């Protein structure tokens, strides 16, 4: 391409678009399995999934781990607390910082949704060979490292 050539974006071939669409479709597929049964939104499940594996995080830490914006996390936290699925308390290490953890009800739902999510993941991965699964994991990790370590041009 010459310096004078105008770059054209072919959206279906654009990596960020492909990844976003794929992520959305996979997330929606899993969500269809639990939304109605547990009255749980996708953002609420993401918050629960993080806290189920790592309790006592702040809402900001949950946002970082899920790559969700803080407003979406705040809404999900509010909904989960109203449904008695989430508890907010002060950090044992820093009484000025509030942290979140699943309530008993939240833990019960988490324990029921996790197998559904894992079965859904297995169904997808079973369409790939073991070698393809390894390559996919390697490439996704590499892309995450590139994204994290690359300066974002303005």
PDB file of C-alpha atoms in Angstrom:
ATOM      1  CA  UNK A   1       0.000   0.000   0.000  1.00  0.00           C
ATOM      2  CA  UNK A   2       1.402   3.390  -0.927  1.00  0.00           C
ATOM      3  CA  UNK A   3       1.503   6.278   1.507  1.00  0.00           C
ATOM      4  CA  UNK A   4      -1.186   7.989  -0.566  1.00  0.00           C
ATOM      5  CA  UNK A   5      -3.515   5.004  -0.517  1.00  0.00           C
ATOM      6  CA  UNK A   6      -6.557   5.275   1.698  1.00  0.00           C
ATOM      7  CA  UNK A   7      -6.955   2.420   4.133  1.00  0.00           C
ATOM      8  CA  UNK A   8     -10.288   0.669   3.976  1.00  0.00           C
ATOM      9  CA  UNK A   9     -11.810  -1.135   6.905  1.00  0.00           C
ATOM     10  CA  UNK A  10     -13.391  -4.435   5.938  1.00  0.00           C
ATOM     11  CA  UNK A  11     -15.377  -4.969   9.100  1.00  0.00           C
ATOM     12  CA  UNK A  12     -15.936  -8.754   8.823  1.00  0.00           C
ATOM     13  CA  UNK A  13     -12.151  -9.181   8.475  1.00  0.00           C
ATOM     14  CA  UNK A  14     -11.256  -6.743  11.279  1.00  0.00           C
ATOM     15  CA  UNK A  15      -9.840  -8.691  14.243  1.00  0.00           C
ATOM     16  CA  UNK A  16     -11.402  -6.589  17.037  1.00  0.00           C
ATOM     17  CA  UNK A  17     -14.789  -6.913  15.344  1.00  0.00           C
ATOM     18  CA  UNK A  18     -14.433 -10.685  14.921  1.00  0.00           C
ATOM     19  CA  UNK A  19     -13.428 -11.120  18.559  1.00  0.00           C
ATOM     20  CA  UNK A  20     -16.241  -8.883  19.827  1.00  0.00           C
ATOM     21  CA  UNK A  21     -18.892 -10.682  17.769  1.00  0.00           C
ATOM     22  CA  UNK A  22     -17.601 -14.107  18.774  1.00  0.00           C
ATOM     23  CA  UNK A  23     -17.475 -13.122  22.432  1.00  0.00           C
ATOM     24  CA  UNK A  24     -20.991 -11.732  22.247  1.00  0.00           C
ATOM     25  CA  UNK A  25     -22.359 -14.865  20.584  1.00  0.00           C
ATOM     26  CA  UNK A  26     -20.693 -17.205  23.057  1.00  0.00           C
ATOM     27  CA  UNK A  27     -21.782 -15.103  26.036  1.00  0.00           C
ATOM     28  CA  UNK A  28     -25.333 -14.932  24.690  1.00  0.00           C
ATOM     29  CA  UNK A  29     -25.382 -18.710  24.189  1.00  0.00           C
ATOM     30  CA  UNK A  30     -24.409 -19.309  27.796  1.00  0.00           C
ATOM     31  CA  UNK A  31     -26.771 -16.598  29.049  1.00  0.00           C
ATOM     32  CA  UNK A  32     -29.682 -18.272  27.277  1.00  0.00           C
ATOM     33  CA  UNK A  33     -29.045 -21.267  29.514  1.00  0.00           C
ATOM     34  CA  UNK A  34     -29.352 -19.407  32.828  1.00  0.00           C
ATOM     35  CA  UNK A  35     -31.156 -16.071  32.372  1.00  0.00           C
ATOM     36  CA  UNK A  36     -34.725 -17.295  32.651  1.00  0.00           C
ATOM     37  CA  UNK A  37     -34.033 -20.132  35.068  1.00  0.00           C
ATOM     38  CA  UNK A  38     -32.168 -17.942  37.577  1.00  0.00           C
ATOM     39  CA  UNK A  39     -33.441 -14.444  36.642  1.00  0.00           C
ATOM     40  CA  UNK A  40     -29.834 -13.450  36.108  1.00  0.00           C
ATOM     41  CA  UNK A  41     -28.528 -10.971  33.550  1.00  0.00           C
ATOM     42  CA  UNK A  42     -25.263 -11.444  31.685  1.00  0.00           C
ATOM     43  CA  UNK A  43     -23.491  -8.635  33.601  1.00  0.00           C
ATOM     44  CA  UNK A  44     -24.775 -10.052  36.896  1.00  0.00           C
ATOM     45  CA  UNK A  45     -23.415 -13.479  35.986  1.00  0.00           C
ATOM     46  CA  UNK A  46     -20.030 -11.993  35.088  1.00  0.00           C
ATOM     47  CA  UNK A  47     -19.850 -10.323  38.493  1.00  0.00           C
ATOM     48  CA  UNK A  48     -20.891 -13.564  40.201  1.00  0.00           C
ATOM     49  CA  UNK A  49     -18.385 -15.585  38.174  1.00  0.00           C
ATOM     50  CA  UNK A  50     -15.511 -13.354  39.282  1.00  0.00           C
ATOM     51  CA  UNK A  51     -16.573 -13.253  42.924  1.00  0.00           C
ATOM     52  CA  UNK A  52     -17.275 -16.985  42.981  1.00  0.00           C
ATOM     53  CA  UNK A  53     -13.617 -17.610  42.273  1.00  0.00           C
ATOM     54  CA  UNK A  54     -12.193 -14.611  44.081  1.00  0.00           C
ATOM     55  CA  UNK A  55     -14.322 -13.152  46.887  1.00  0.00           C
ATOM     56  CA  UNK A  56     -13.687  -9.885  48.685  1.00  0.00           C
ATOM     57  CA  UNK A  57     -12.977  -7.746  45.642  1.00  0.00           C
ATOM     58  CA  UNK A  58     -14.010  -4.130  45.248  1.00  0.00           C
ATOM     59  CA  UNK A  59     -16.406  -3.194  42.456  1.00  0.00           C
ATOM     60  CA  UNK A  60     -13.473  -1.534  40.691  1.00  0.00           C
ATOM     61  CA  UNK A  61     -11.474  -4.775  40.824  1.00  0.00           C
ATOM     62  CA  UNK A  62     -14.463  -6.678  39.438  1.00  0.00           C
ATOM     63  CA  UNK A  63     -14.651  -4.159  36.580  1.00  0.00           C
ATOM     64  CA  UNK A  64     -10.951  -4.692  35.835  1.00  0.00           C
ATOM     65  CA  UNK A  65     -11.249  -8.478  35.820  1.00  0.00           C
ATOM     66  CA  UNK A  66     -14.359  -8.562  33.634  1.00  0.00           C
ATOM     67  CA  UNK A  67     -13.345  -5.720  31.292  1.00  0.00           C
ATOM     68  CA  UNK A  68     -16.790  -4.253  32.021  1.00  0.00           C
ATOM     69  CA  UNK A  69     -17.248  -0.541  32.559  1.00  0.00           C
ATOM     70  CA  UNK A  70     -17.808   0.582  36.122  1.00  0.00           C
ATOM     71  CA  UNK A  71     -21.400   1.680  35.460  1.00  0.00           C
ATOM     72  CA  UNK A  72     -22.341  -1.807  34.204  1.00  0.00           C
ATOM     73  CA  UNK A  73     -20.662  -3.388  37.228  1.00  0.00           C
ATOM     74  CA  UNK A  74     -22.444  -0.960  39.543  1.00  0.00           C
ATOM     75  CA  UNK A  75     -25.831  -1.837  38.032  1.00  0.00           C
ATOM     76  CA  UNK A  76     -25.094  -5.556  38.234  1.00  0.00           C
ATOM     77  CA  UNK A  77     -23.964  -5.235  41.853  1.00  0.00           C
ATOM     78  CA  UNK A  78     -27.115  -3.283  42.704  1.00  0.00           C
ATOM     79  CA  UNK A  79     -29.331  -5.936  41.093  1.00  0.00           C
ATOM     80  CA  UNK A  80     -27.498  -8.776  42.820  1.00  0.00           C
ATOM     81  CA  UNK A  81     -27.716  -7.056  46.197  1.00  0.00           C
ATOM     82  CA  UNK A  82     -31.445  -6.391  45.743  1.00  0.00           C
ATOM     83  CA  UNK A  83     -31.904 -10.094  44.955  1.00  0.00           C
ATOM     84  CA  UNK A  84     -29.887 -11.040  48.073  1.00  0.00           C
ATOM     85  CA  UNK A  85     -27.220 -12.727  45.970  1.00  0.00           C
ATOM     86  CA  UNK A  86     -24.365 -10.445  46.931  1.00  0.00           C
ATOM     87  CA  UNK A  87     -23.058  -8.926  50.150  1.00  0.00           C
ATOM     88  CA  UNK A  88     -21.000  -5.771  50.598  1.00  0.00           C
ATOM     89  CA  UNK A  89     -18.763  -5.431  53.625  1.00  0.00           C
ATOM     90  CA  UNK A  90     -15.575  -3.701  54.663  1.00  0.00           C
ATOM     91  CA  UNK A  91     -12.255  -5.271  53.783  1.00  0.00           C
ATOM     92  CA  UNK A  92     -10.667  -7.064  56.734  1.00  0.00           C
ATOM     93  CA  UNK A  93      -7.336  -5.490  55.693  1.00  0.00           C
ATOM     94  CA  UNK A  94      -8.623  -1.946  55.112  1.00  0.00           C
ATOM     95  CA  UNK A  95     -11.775  -0.799  56.903  1.00  0.00           C
ATOM     96  CA  UNK A  96     -12.114   2.137  54.469  1.00  0.00           C
ATOM     97  CA  UNK A  97     -12.565  -0.133  51.454  1.00  0.00           C
ATOM     98  CA  UNK A  98     -15.809  -1.978  50.752  1.00  0.00           C
ATOM     99  CA  UNK A  99     -15.604  -5.367  49.101  1.00  0.00           C
ATOM    100  CA  UNK A 100     -18.110  -7.779  47.634  1.00  0.00           C
ATOM    101  CA  UNK A 101     -18.784 -11.456  48.089  1.00  0.00           C
ATOM    102  CA  UNK A 102     -21.532 -13.864  47.152  1.00  0.00           C
ATOM    103  CA  UNK A 103     -24.258 -14.434  49.727  1.00  0.00           C
ATOM    104  CA  UNK A 104     -25.352 -17.981  50.544  1.00  0.00           C
ATOM    105  CA  UNK A 105     -28.065 -17.628  47.903  1.00  0.00           C
ATOM    106  CA  UNK A 106     -25.503 -16.297  45.425  1.00  0.00           C
ATOM    107  CA  UNK A 107     -23.182 -19.214  46.125  1.00  0.00           C
ATOM    108  CA  UNK A 108     -26.025 -21.678  45.502  1.00  0.00           C
ATOM    109  CA  UNK A 109     -26.813 -20.091  42.142  1.00  0.00           C
ATOM    110  CA  UNK A 110     -23.111 -19.909  41.265  1.00  0.00           C
ATOM    111  CA  UNK A 111     -22.787 -23.641  42.004  1.00  0.00           C
ATOM    112  CA  UNK A 112     -25.680 -24.360  39.625  1.00  0.00           C
ATOM    113  CA  UNK A 113     -24.595 -22.052  36.785  1.00  0.00           C
ATOM    114  CA  UNK A 114     -20.918 -23.088  36.692  1.00  0.00           C
ATOM    115  CA  UNK A 115     -21.641 -26.597  35.332  1.00  0.00           C
ATOM    116  CA  UNK A 116     -23.932 -25.075  32.684  1.00  0.00           C
ATOM    117  CA  UNK A 117     -21.177 -22.685  31.594  1.00  0.00           C
ATOM    118  CA  UNK A 118     -18.543 -25.431  31.582  1.00  0.00           C
ATOM    119  CA  UNK A 119     -20.787 -27.756  29.563  1.00  0.00           C
ATOM    120  CA  UNK A 120     -21.346 -24.958  27.042  1.00  0.00           C
ATOM    121  CA  UNK A 121     -17.598 -24.348  26.803  1.00  0.00           C
ATOM    122  CA  UNK A 122     -16.986 -28.087  26.389  1.00  0.00           C
ATOM    123  CA  UNK A 123     -19.527 -28.259  23.558  1.00  0.00           C
ATOM    124  CA  UNK A 124     -17.640 -25.517  21.717  1.00  0.00           C
ATOM    125  CA  UNK A 125     -14.172 -26.896  22.399  1.00  0.00           C
ATOM    126  CA  UNK A 126     -15.203 -30.427  21.421  1.00  0.00           C
ATOM    127  CA  UNK A 127     -15.583 -29.103  17.864  1.00  0.00           C
ATOM    128  CA  UNK A 128     -11.814 -28.471  17.863  1.00  0.00           C
ATOM    129  CA  UNK A 129      -9.015 -31.000  17.920  1.00  0.00           C
ATOM    130  CA  UNK A 130      -6.751 -31.099  20.962  1.00  0.00           C
ATOM    131  CA  UNK A 131      -4.064 -29.394  18.886  1.00  0.00           C
ATOM    132  CA  UNK A 132      -6.500 -26.664  17.795  1.00  0.00           C
ATOM    133  CA  UNK A 133      -7.574 -26.122  21.402  1.00  0.00           C
ATOM    134  CA  UNK A 134      -3.938 -25.694  22.427  1.00  0.00           C
ATOM    135  CA  UNK A 135      -3.298 -23.315  19.523  1.00  0.00           C
ATOM    136  CA  UNK A 136      -6.413 -21.308  20.359  1.00  0.00           C
ATOM    137  CA  UNK A 137      -5.392 -20.967  23.993  1.00  0.00           C
ATOM    138  CA  UNK A 138      -1.852 -19.971  23.009  1.00  0.00           C
ATOM    139  CA  UNK A 139      -3.075 -17.397  20.489  1.00  0.00           C
ATOM    140  CA  UNK A 140      -5.654 -15.899  22.853  1.00  0.00           C
ATOM    141  CA  UNK A 141      -3.021 -15.556  25.578  1.00  0.00           C
ATOM    142  CA  UNK A 142      -0.642 -13.962  23.085  1.00  0.00           C
ATOM    143  CA  UNK A 143      -3.317 -11.507  21.928  1.00  0.00           C
ATOM    144  CA  UNK A 144      -4.068 -10.576  25.537  1.00  0.00           C
ATOM    145  CA  UNK A 145      -0.368  -9.955  26.173  1.00  0.00           C
ATOM    146  CA  UNK A 146      -0.080  -7.861  23.010  1.00  0.00           C
ATOM    147  CA  UNK A 147      -3.147  -5.798  23.928  1.00  0.00           C
ATOM    148  CA  UNK A 148      -1.959  -5.240  27.475  1.00  0.00           C
ATOM    149  CA  UNK A 149       1.633  -4.407  26.528  1.00  0.00           C
ATOM    150  CA  UNK A 150       1.005  -2.314  23.421  1.00  0.00           C
ATOM    151  CA  UNK A 151       0.783   1.436  23.648  1.00  0.00           C
ATOM    152  CA  UNK A 152      -2.544   2.593  22.298  1.00  0.00           C
ATOM    153  CA  UNK A 153      -2.048   5.241  19.627  1.00  0.00           C
ATOM    154  CA  UNK A 154      -4.203   8.330  19.966  1.00  0.00           C
TER     155      UNK A 154
END
